[in-house]
Short mmCIF file of C-alpha atoms in Angstrom, two decimals:
data_model
loop_
_atom_site.label_atom_id
_atom_site.label_comp_id
_atom_site.label_asym_id
_atom_site.label_seq_id
_atom_site.Cartn_x
_atom_site.Cartn_y
_atom_site.Cartn_z
CA UNK N 1 12.24 5.70 7.63
CA UNK N 2 12.37 8.75 5.45
CA UNK N 3 9.69 11.37 5.23
CA UNK N 4 9.39 11.38 1.45
CA UNK N 5 6.72 8.67 1.24
CA UNK N 6 4.82 8.48 -2.01
CA UNK N 7 4.16 12.15 -2.37
CA UNK N 8 1.24 14.14 -3.64
CA UNK N 9 0.46 13.54 -7.26
CA UNK N 10 1.14 9.82 -7.07
CA UNK N 11 -1.98 9.16 -9.12
CA UNK N 12 -3.62 10.99 -11.98
CA UNK N 13 -6.99 12.55 -11.16
CA UNK N 14 -9.02 9.38 -11.66
CA UNK N 15 -11.87 8.55 -9.35
CA UNK N 16 -10.98 5.68 -7.04
CA UNK N 17 -13.97 3.69 -8.20
CA UNK N 18 -12.89 3.99 -11.81
CA UNK N 19 -9.86 1.82 -11.09
CA UNK N 20 -12.06 -1.19 -10.46
CA UNK N 21 -13.36 -3.16 -13.46
CA UNK N 22 -16.88 -2.42 -12.28
CA UNK N 23 -16.48 1.31 -11.72
CA UNK N 24 -17.68 3.35 -8.74
CA UNK N 25 -20.80 3.09 -6.62
CA UNK N 26 -23.81 5.19 -7.28
CA UNK N 27 -24.39 7.95 -4.79
CA UNK N 28 -27.98 8.92 -5.59
CA UNK N 29 -29.34 10.40 -2.39
CA UNK N 30 -27.64 7.94 -0.02
CA UNK N 31 -26.50 9.57 3.22
CA UNK N 32 -23.04 9.03 4.66
CA UNK N 33 -19.54 9.50 3.28
CA UNK N 34 -19.06 9.73 -0.46
CA UNK N 35 -17.15 6.92 -2.23
CA UNK N 36 -13.46 7.26 -1.49
CA UNK N 37 -13.90 9.65 1.44
CA UNK N 38 -12.93 8.90 5.04
CA UNK N 39 -15.55 6.62 6.54
CA UNK N 40 -16.49 4.92 3.27
CA UNK N 41 -16.71 1.17 4.05
CA UNK N 42 -14.74 0.44 0.87
CA UNK N 43 -11.68 2.08 2.47
CA UNK N 44 -12.14 0.88 6.05
CA UNK N 45 -8.69 -0.74 6.34
CA UNK N 46 -7.02 2.47 5.15
CA UNK N 47 -8.93 4.46 7.75
CA UNK N 48 -7.98 2.00 10.50
CA UNK N 49 -4.31 2.38 9.55
CA UNK N 50 -4.56 6.18 9.49
CA UNK N 51 -6.25 6.36 12.87
CA UNK N 52 -3.98 3.69 14.35
CA UNK N 53 -0.83 5.50 13.25
CA UNK N 54 -2.13 8.74 14.76
CA UNK N 55 -3.03 7.05 18.06
CA UNK N 56 0.34 5.34 18.26
CA UNK N 57 2.08 8.65 17.65
CA UNK N 58 0.12 10.05 20.58
CA UNK N 59 1.31 7.11 22.69
CA UNK N 60 4.88 7.82 21.62
CA UNK N 61 4.54 11.34 22.97
CA UNK N 62 2.65 10.38 26.15
CA UNK N 63 5.12 7.62 26.98
CA UNK N 64 8.04 10.04 26.61
CA UNK N 65 9.34 7.95 23.69
CA UNK N 66 9.24 4.62 25.56
CA UNK N 67 6.99 3.25 22.80
CA UNK N 68 9.47 4.51 20.22
CA UNK N 69 12.40 2.84 21.97
CA UNK N 70 10.42 -0.41 22.22
CA UNK N 71 9.50 -0.53 18.53
CA UNK N 72 12.07 1.30 16.40
CA UNK N 73 14.32 -0.67 14.04
CA UNK N 74 17.65 -1.21 15.81
CA UNK N 75 19.75 -3.85 14.12
CA UNK N 76 21.61 -5.04 17.21
CA UNK N 77 18.35 -5.67 19.07
CA UNK N 78 16.88 -7.55 16.11
CA UNK N 79 19.97 -9.78 16.09
CA UNK N 80 19.45 -10.27 19.84
CA UNK N 81 16.01 -11.75 19.15
CA UNK N 82 13.60 -8.78 19.13
CA UNK N 83 12.03 -9.81 15.83
CA UNK N 84 8.97 -7.61 16.29
CA UNK N 85 11.19 -4.71 15.25
CA UNK N 86 10.88 -5.95 11.66
CA UNK N 87 7.21 -4.85 11.77
CA UNK N 88 6.64 -2.26 14.51
CA UNK N 89 8.72 0.56 12.96
CA UNK N 90 6.07 0.86 10.22
CA UNK N 91 3.57 2.09 12.84
CA UNK N 92 5.83 4.67 14.53
CA UNK N 93 6.93 8.14 13.42
CA UNK N 94 9.74 10.50 14.29
CA UNK N 95 7.75 13.73 14.53
CA UNK N 96 4.42 15.29 13.60
CA UNK N 97 5.51 16.27 10.07
CA UNK N 98 6.71 12.71 9.45
CA UNK N 99 3.27 11.42 10.45
CA UNK N 100 1.43 14.05 8.37
CA UNK N 101 3.41 13.35 5.18
CA UNK N 102 3.01 9.58 5.48
CA UNK N 103 -0.69 9.92 6.35
CA UNK N 104 -1.24 12.09 3.30
CA UNK N 105 0.53 9.56 1.10
CA UNK N 106 -1.41 6.64 2.58
CA UNK N 107 -4.68 8.52 2.13
CA UNK N 108 -3.71 9.20 -1.49
CA UNK N 109 -2.88 5.60 -2.43
CA UNK N 110 -4.53 3.35 0.13
CA UNK N 111 -8.21 3.74 -0.83
CA UNK N 112 -7.47 3.04 -4.50
CA UNK N 113 -5.59 -0.18 -3.75
CA UNK N 114 -8.12 -1.26 -1.13
CA UNK N 115 -11.05 -0.65 -3.46
CA UNK N 116 -9.31 -2.59 -6.21
CA UNK N 117 -8.05 -5.54 -4.15
CA UNK N 118 -10.42 -5.62 -1.18
CA UNK N 119 -9.65 -4.88 2.45
CA UNK N 120 -8.16 -8.29 3.28
CA UNK N 121 -5.69 -8.33 0.41
CA UNK N 122 -4.86 -4.68 0.96
CA UNK N 123 -3.91 -5.30 4.60
CA UNK N 124 -1.78 -8.30 3.66
CA UNK N 125 0.01 -6.24 1.01
CA UNK N 126 0.60 -3.41 3.47
CA UNK N 127 1.98 -5.70 6.17
CA UNK N 128 4.12 -7.65 3.69
CA UNK N 129 5.57 -4.38 2.42
CA UNK N 130 6.21 -3.16 5.97
CA UNK N 131 8.16 -6.30 6.88
CA UNK N 132 10.01 -6.39 3.54
CA UNK N 133 11.03 -2.76 3.95
CA UNK N 134 12.37 -3.33 7.44
CA UNK N 135 14.18 -6.51 6.39
CA UNK N 136 15.85 -4.61 3.54
CA UNK N 137 16.75 -1.79 5.92
CA UNK N 138 18.15 -4.30 8.41
CA UNK N 139 20.51 -5.74 5.81
CA UNK N 140 21.27 -2.48 4.00
CA UNK N 141 21.49 0.17 6.69
CA UNK N 142 22.96 0.17 10.18
CA UNK N 143 21.01 3.28 11.17
CA UNK N 144 17.88 3.11 13.35
CA UNK N 145 14.71 3.80 11.38
CA UNK N 146 10.95 4.11 11.75
CA UNK N 147 7.96 5.24 9.71
CA UNK N 148 5.23 3.96 7.40
CA UNK N 149 6.88 5.06 4.17
CA UNK N 150 8.27 1.61 3.31
CA UNK N 151 4.78 0.12 3.58
CA UNK N 152 3.37 3.02 1.54
CA UNK N 153 5.97 2.45 -1.17
CA UNK N 154 4.76 -1.15 -1.09
CA UNK N 155 1.19 -0.03 -1.74
CA UNK N 156 2.51 1.93 -4.71
CA UNK N 157 4.32 -1.20 -5.89
CA UNK N 158 1.15 -3.24 -5.47
CA UNK N 159 -0.85 -0.75 -7.52
CA UNK N 160 1.78 -0.79 -10.26
CA UNK N 161 1.73 -4.60 -10.30
CA UNK N 162 -2.07 -4.63 -10.53
CA UNK N 163 -2.16 -2.35 -13.56
CA UNK N 164 0.78 -4.09 -15.21
CA UNK N 165 -0.90 -7.49 -14.83
CA UNK N 166 -4.30 -6.20 -15.95
CA UNK N 167 -3.31 -4.04 -18.91
CA UNK N 168 -5.55 -6.15 -21.14
CA UNK N 169 -8.53 -5.15 -18.97
CA UNK N 170 -7.81 -1.47 -18.30
CA UNK N 171 -6.02 -0.58 -21.55
CA UNK N 172 -5.01 3.07 -21.80
CA UNK N 173 -5.84 3.67 -18.14
CA UNK N 174 -3.08 1.26 -17.13
CA UNK N 175 -0.52 3.22 -19.13
CA UNK N 176 -1.58 6.50 -17.51
CA UNK N 177 -1.41 5.15 -13.96
CA UNK N 178 1.88 3.30 -14.50
CA UNK N 179 3.50 6.38 -16.00
CA UNK N 180 2.34 8.51 -13.08
CA UNK N 181 3.61 5.98 -10.54
CA UNK N 182 7.01 5.74 -12.23
CA UNK N 183 7.35 9.52 -12.25
CA UNK N 184 6.49 9.68 -8.55
CA UNK N 185 8.93 6.87 -7.78
CA UNK N 186 11.72 8.65 -9.65
CA UNK N 187 11.07 11.88 -7.73
CA UNK N 188 11.19 10.02 -4.42
CA UNK N 189 14.39 8.16 -5.35
CA UNK N 190 16.11 11.43 -6.29
CA UNK N 191 14.91 13.06 -3.08
CA UNK N 192 16.06 10.06 -1.05
CA UNK N 193 19.53 10.11 -2.60
CA UNK N 194 19.86 13.81 -1.77
CA UNK N 195 18.88 13.39 1.89
CA UNK N 196 21.01 11.15 4.13
CA UNK N 197 18.12 10.82 6.62
CA UNK N 198 16.01 8.89 4.11
CA UNK N 199 16.07 5.10 4.44
CA UNK N 200 16.20 4.19 0.76
CA UNK N 201 16.72 0.52 1.58
CA UNK N 202 13.43 0.55 3.48
CA UNK N 203 11.63 2.29 0.64
CA UNK N 204 12.88 -0.03 -2.09
CA UNK N 205 12.41 -3.15 0.02
CA UNK N 206 8.86 -2.10 0.84
CA UNK N 207 8.08 -1.45 -2.81
CA UNK N 208 9.41 -4.87 -3.81
CA UNK N 209 7.47 -6.57 -1.01
CA UNK N 210 4.21 -4.89 -1.97
CA UNK N 211 4.68 -5.71 -5.65
CA UNK N 212 5.42 -9.36 -4.86
CA UNK N 213 2.39 -9.59 -2.57
CA UNK N 214 0.19 -8.14 -5.33
CA UNK N 215 1.66 -10.58 -7.85
CA UNK N 216 0.67 -13.51 -5.64
CA UNK N 217 -2.60 -12.20 -4.20
CA UNK N 218 -4.02 -10.40 -7.23
CA UNK N 219 -6.53 -9.54 -8.40
CA UNK N 220 -5.57 -10.88 -11.83
CA UNK N 221 -8.61 -10.54 -14.05
CA UNK N 222 -9.31 -12.76 -17.04
CA UNK N 223 -12.21 -12.45 -19.46
CA UNK N 224 -14.03 -15.78 -19.80
CA UNK N 225 -17.38 -17.27 -20.74
CA UNK N 226 -19.08 -18.98 -17.81
CA UNK N 227 -21.49 -21.92 -18.24
CA UNK N 228 -25.06 -20.78 -17.88
CA UNK N 229 -24.12 -17.07 -17.94
CA UNK N 230 -24.69 -14.61 -20.73
CA UNK N 231 -21.88 -12.48 -22.10
CA UNK N 232 -18.27 -12.16 -20.96
CA UNK N 233 -17.28 -12.34 -17.30
CA UNK N 234 -14.23 -11.23 -15.34
CA UNK N 235 -12.74 -14.03 -13.24
CA UNK N 236 -10.00 -13.42 -10.65
CA UNK N 237 -7.17 -15.85 -11.44
CA UNK N 238 -4.72 -14.77 -8.72
CA UNK N 239 -2.01 -17.41 -7.99
CA UNK N 240 -3.01 -17.60 -4.30
CA UNK N 241 -6.73 -18.32 -4.03
CA UNK N 242 -7.48 -17.10 -0.49
CA UNK N 243 -8.87 -13.67 -1.33
CA UNK N 244 -9.99 -14.08 -4.93
CA UNK N 245 -12.86 -11.81 -5.92
CA UNK N 246 -16.15 -13.22 -7.11
CA UNK N 247 -16.74 -13.34 -10.90
CA UNK N 248 -18.37 -10.21 -12.26
CA UNK N 249 -19.79 -9.18 -15.63
CA UNK N 250 -17.26 -7.62 -17.96
CA UNK N 251 -18.02 -4.02 -18.87
#
């Protein structure tokens, strides 16, 4: 897919922890990575994806592109029954710059979404967006394609859905993040339309898939009073219950 990804500046300068209803972790004297940095357990799935994409790119080079040929989106081979090509292109890249741009974008957005939704939901959103992007590309474009940008657009769509659905919790912060995401999306759409190498079908399909996954998986916070508990609590009322967060005190 295209190299645009969700570019730098996709989020305003808010700390990743501030996007959770509970805020960030305290750092007081604890050794190890700082919250939001590579190696922080709260962003473990993002780090696995970053490292995995880099390792697979190395395999692409070492195999003299055999891995690329095996996994790239080629419509005729998908029709012939090679359904894995609706997922594998999201883990392959065309060149080093393609990998670097998508890794930067994933590192920019991934930890925020993972910290907000949890690692399990984040991975499901990423994979759903990857498949949705490749399905859209399959139906909309005859050209071969590869790259993580459709999945990354999906993470952007998931973040937008989260803040849209939780505006009553985050208030003004939701407006700031949504405005920033829309501006970044518009820039990427304009860039994609100006560059015939960009797979816009993959980008838009990925964004839709990520947003739909976030709509179903949540979190969708509601302020309630719990029996036997003092004060207001935030309860995750996501439509699909599998990864719902535990209730937490409202700030």
